[in-house]
mmCIF file of C-alpha atoms in Angstrom:
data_model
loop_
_atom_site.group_PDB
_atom_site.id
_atom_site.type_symbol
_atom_site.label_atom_id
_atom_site.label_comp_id
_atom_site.label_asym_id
_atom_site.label_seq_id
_atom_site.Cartn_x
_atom_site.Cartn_y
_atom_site.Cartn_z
ATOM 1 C CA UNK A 975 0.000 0.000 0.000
ATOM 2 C CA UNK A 976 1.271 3.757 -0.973
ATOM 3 C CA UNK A 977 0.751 6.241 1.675
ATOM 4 C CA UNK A 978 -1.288 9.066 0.315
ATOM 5 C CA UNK A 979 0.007 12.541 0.095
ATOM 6 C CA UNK A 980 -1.782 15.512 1.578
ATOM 7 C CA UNK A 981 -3.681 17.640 -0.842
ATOM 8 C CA UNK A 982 -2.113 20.626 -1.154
ATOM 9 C CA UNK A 983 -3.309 23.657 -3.154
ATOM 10 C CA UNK A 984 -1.085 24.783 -6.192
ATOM 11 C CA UNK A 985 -0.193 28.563 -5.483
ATOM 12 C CA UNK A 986 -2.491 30.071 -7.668
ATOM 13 C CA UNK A 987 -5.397 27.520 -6.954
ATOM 14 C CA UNK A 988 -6.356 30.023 -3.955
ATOM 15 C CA UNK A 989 -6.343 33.225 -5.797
ATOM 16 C CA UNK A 990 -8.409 31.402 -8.722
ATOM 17 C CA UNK A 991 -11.156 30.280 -5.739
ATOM 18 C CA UNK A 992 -11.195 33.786 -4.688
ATOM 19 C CA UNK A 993 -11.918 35.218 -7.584
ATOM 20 C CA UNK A 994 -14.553 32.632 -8.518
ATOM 21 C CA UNK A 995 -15.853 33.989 -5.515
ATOM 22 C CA UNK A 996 -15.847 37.727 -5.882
ATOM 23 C CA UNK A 997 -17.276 37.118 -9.763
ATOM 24 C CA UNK A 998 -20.174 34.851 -7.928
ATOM 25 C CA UNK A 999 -21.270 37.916 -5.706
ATOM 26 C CA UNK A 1000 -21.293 40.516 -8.097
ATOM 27 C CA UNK A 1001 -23.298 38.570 -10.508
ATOM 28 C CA UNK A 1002 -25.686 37.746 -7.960
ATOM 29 C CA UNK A 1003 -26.270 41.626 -6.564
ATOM 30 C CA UNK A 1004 -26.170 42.632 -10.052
ATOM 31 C CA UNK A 1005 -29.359 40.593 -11.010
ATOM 32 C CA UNK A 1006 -32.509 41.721 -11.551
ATOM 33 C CA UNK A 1007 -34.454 42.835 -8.350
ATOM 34 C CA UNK A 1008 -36.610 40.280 -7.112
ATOM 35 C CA UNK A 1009 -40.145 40.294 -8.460
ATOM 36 C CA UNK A 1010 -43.212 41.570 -6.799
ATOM 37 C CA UNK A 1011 -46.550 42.871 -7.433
ATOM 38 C CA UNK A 1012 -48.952 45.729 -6.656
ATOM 39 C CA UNK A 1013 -50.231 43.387 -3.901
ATOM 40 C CA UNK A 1014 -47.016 43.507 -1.629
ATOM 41 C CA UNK A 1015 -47.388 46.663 -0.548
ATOM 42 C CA UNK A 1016 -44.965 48.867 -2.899
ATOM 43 C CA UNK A 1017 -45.900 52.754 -1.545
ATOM 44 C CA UNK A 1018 -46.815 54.292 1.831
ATOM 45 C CA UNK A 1019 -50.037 56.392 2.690
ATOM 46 C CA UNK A 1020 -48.029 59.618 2.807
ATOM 47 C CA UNK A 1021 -46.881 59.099 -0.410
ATOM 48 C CA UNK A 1022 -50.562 58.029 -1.860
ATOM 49 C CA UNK A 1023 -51.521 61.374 0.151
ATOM 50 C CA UNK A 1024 -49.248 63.815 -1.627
ATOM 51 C CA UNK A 1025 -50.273 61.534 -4.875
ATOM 52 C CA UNK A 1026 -54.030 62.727 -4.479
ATOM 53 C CA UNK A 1027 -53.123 66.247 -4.128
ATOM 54 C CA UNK A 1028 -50.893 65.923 -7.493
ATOM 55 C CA UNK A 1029 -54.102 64.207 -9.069
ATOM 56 C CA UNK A 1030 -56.550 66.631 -7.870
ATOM 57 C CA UNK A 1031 -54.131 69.690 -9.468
ATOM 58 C CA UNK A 1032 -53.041 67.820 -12.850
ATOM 59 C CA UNK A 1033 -55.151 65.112 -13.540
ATOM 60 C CA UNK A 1034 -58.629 65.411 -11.611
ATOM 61 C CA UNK A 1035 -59.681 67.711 -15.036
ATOM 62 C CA UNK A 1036 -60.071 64.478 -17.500
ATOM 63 C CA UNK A 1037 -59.669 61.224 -15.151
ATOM 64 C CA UNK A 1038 -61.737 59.438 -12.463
ATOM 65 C CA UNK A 1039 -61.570 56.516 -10.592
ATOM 66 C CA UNK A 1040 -65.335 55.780 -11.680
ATOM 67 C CA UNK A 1041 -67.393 56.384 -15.080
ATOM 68 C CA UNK A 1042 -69.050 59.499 -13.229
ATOM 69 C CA UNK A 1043 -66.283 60.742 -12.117
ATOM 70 C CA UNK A 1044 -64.078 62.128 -15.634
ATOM 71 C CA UNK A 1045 -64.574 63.239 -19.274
ATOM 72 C CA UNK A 1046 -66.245 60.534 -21.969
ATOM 73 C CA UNK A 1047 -62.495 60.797 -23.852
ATOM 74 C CA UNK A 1048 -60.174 59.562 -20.661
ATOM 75 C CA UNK A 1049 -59.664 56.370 -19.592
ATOM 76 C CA UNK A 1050 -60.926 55.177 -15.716
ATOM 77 C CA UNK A 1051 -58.176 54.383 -13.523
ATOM 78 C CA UNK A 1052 -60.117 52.603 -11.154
ATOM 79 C CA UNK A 1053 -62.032 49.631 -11.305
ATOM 80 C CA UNK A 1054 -62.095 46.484 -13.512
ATOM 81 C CA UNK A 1055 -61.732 49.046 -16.439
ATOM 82 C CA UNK A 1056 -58.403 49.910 -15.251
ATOM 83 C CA UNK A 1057 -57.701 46.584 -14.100
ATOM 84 C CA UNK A 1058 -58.275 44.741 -17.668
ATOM 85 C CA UNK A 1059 -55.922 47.376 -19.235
ATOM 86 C CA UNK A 1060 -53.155 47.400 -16.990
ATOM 87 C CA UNK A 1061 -52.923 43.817 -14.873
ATOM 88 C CA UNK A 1062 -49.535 41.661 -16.102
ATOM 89 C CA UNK A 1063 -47.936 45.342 -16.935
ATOM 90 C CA UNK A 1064 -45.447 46.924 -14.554
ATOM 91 C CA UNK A 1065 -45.709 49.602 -12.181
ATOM 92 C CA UNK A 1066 -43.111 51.602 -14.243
ATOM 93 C CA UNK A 1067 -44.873 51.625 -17.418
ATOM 94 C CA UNK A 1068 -47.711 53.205 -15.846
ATOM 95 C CA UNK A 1069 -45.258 55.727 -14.020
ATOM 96 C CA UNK A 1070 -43.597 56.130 -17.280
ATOM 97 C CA UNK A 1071 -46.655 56.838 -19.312
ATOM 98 C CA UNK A 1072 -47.746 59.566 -16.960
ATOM 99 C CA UNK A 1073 -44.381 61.019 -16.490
ATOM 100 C CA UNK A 1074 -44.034 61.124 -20.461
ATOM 101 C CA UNK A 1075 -47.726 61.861 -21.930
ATOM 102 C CA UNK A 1076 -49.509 63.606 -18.975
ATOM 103 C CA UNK A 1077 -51.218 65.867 -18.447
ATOM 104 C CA UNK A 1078 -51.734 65.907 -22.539
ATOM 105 C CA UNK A 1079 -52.519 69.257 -22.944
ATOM 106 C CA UNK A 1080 -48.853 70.091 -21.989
ATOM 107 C CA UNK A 1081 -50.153 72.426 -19.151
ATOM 108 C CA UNK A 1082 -47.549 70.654 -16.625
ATOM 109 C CA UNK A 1083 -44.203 68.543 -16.583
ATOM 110 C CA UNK A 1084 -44.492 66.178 -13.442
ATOM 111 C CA UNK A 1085 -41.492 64.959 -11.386
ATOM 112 C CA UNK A 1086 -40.875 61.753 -11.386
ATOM 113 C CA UNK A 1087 -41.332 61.911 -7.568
ATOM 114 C CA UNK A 1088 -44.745 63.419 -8.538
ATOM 115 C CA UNK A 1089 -45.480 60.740 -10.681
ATOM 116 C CA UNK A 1090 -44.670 58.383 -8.070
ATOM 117 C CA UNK A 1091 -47.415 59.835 -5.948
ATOM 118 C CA UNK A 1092 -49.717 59.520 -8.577
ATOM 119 C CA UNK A 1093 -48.900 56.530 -9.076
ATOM 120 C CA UNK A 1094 -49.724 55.319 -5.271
ATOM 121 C CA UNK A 1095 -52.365 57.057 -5.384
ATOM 122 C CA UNK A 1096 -53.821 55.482 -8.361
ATOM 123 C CA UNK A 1097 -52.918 51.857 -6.663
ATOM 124 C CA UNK A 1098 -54.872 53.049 -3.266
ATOM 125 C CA UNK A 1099 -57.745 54.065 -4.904
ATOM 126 C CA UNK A 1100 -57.792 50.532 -6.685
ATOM 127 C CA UNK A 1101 -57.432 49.221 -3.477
ATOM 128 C CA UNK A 1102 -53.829 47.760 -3.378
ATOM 129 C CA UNK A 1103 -52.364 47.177 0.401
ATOM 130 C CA UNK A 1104 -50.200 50.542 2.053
ATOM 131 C CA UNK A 1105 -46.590 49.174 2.476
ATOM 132 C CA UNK A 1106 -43.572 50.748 4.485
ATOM 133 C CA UNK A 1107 -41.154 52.090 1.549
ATOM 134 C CA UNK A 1108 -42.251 54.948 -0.711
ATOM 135 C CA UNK A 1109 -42.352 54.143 -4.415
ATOM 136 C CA UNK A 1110 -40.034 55.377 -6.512
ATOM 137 C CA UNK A 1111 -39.555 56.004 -9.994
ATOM 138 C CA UNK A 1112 -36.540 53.932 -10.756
ATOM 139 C CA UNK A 1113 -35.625 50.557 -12.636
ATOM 140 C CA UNK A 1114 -36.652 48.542 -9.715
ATOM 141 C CA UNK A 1115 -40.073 50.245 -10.242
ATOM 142 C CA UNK A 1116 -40.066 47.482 -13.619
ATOM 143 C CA UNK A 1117 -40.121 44.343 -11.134
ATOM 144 C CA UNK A 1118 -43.639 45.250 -10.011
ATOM 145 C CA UNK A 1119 -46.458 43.726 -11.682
ATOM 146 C CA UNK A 1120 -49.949 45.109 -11.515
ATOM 147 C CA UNK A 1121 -52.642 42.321 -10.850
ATOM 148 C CA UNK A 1122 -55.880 42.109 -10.529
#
């Protein structure tokens, strides 16, 4: 019988692991941001307050949360109408299509923090759960899926 040798790492076997390593954990934080959707709670009450007040000034003139409550030519943003059209898209092409198009008559340029608070305001009034972190208008804001 042969005695066995220790393993013993070749000198650059170590640095190689490490930087296996170090590659590892920056591919992992540089992934996408986990998924979530309009029912985990993505803006605070504050922020859905401030959104109201931004509605009520920019937006209150041609949308409604019910039929009776805008013009014939604007689309609800409450209800099952609102619902069919924007459940399975993200939070961020909503935010982006305010930011971007809105008001229409050009009479205002929102924020994008503005638009955030529209935003959670739009999700309150549609009756998705208050959560602990403001939304913001960011990439991360594409991760969040509106559902019915």
């Amino acid at each position: 019988m042969t005695a066995r040798r220790p393993h013993i790492l070749k000198p650059g076997a170590l640095l190689t692991a490490a930087g296996l390593l170090l590659f590892s954990a920056v591919t992992f934080a540089a992934q996408d941001p986990p998924k979530r959707t309009t029912r985990d709670g993505v803006y605070t009450k504050t922020q859905a307050e401030a959104g109201k007040a931004a509605f009520d000034k920019f937006c209150l003139n041609c949308h409604g949360f019910a039929p009776s409550q805008k013009s014939n030519l604007s689309p609800d943003l409450g209800g099952d109408a609102f619902l069919t059209k924007w459940s399975g898209k993200s939070v961020r092409d909503l935010a982006t299509l305010i930011l971007t198009t809105m008001p229409n008559d050009g009479s205002a340029v929102l924020t994008e923090e503005q638009t955030a608070s529209v935003v959670a305001y739009v999700l309150q009034e549609n009756k998705f759960p208050v959560g602990g972190q403001p939304l913001k208008y960011d990439p991360a804001m594409a991760s969040i899926t509106i559902v019915k």
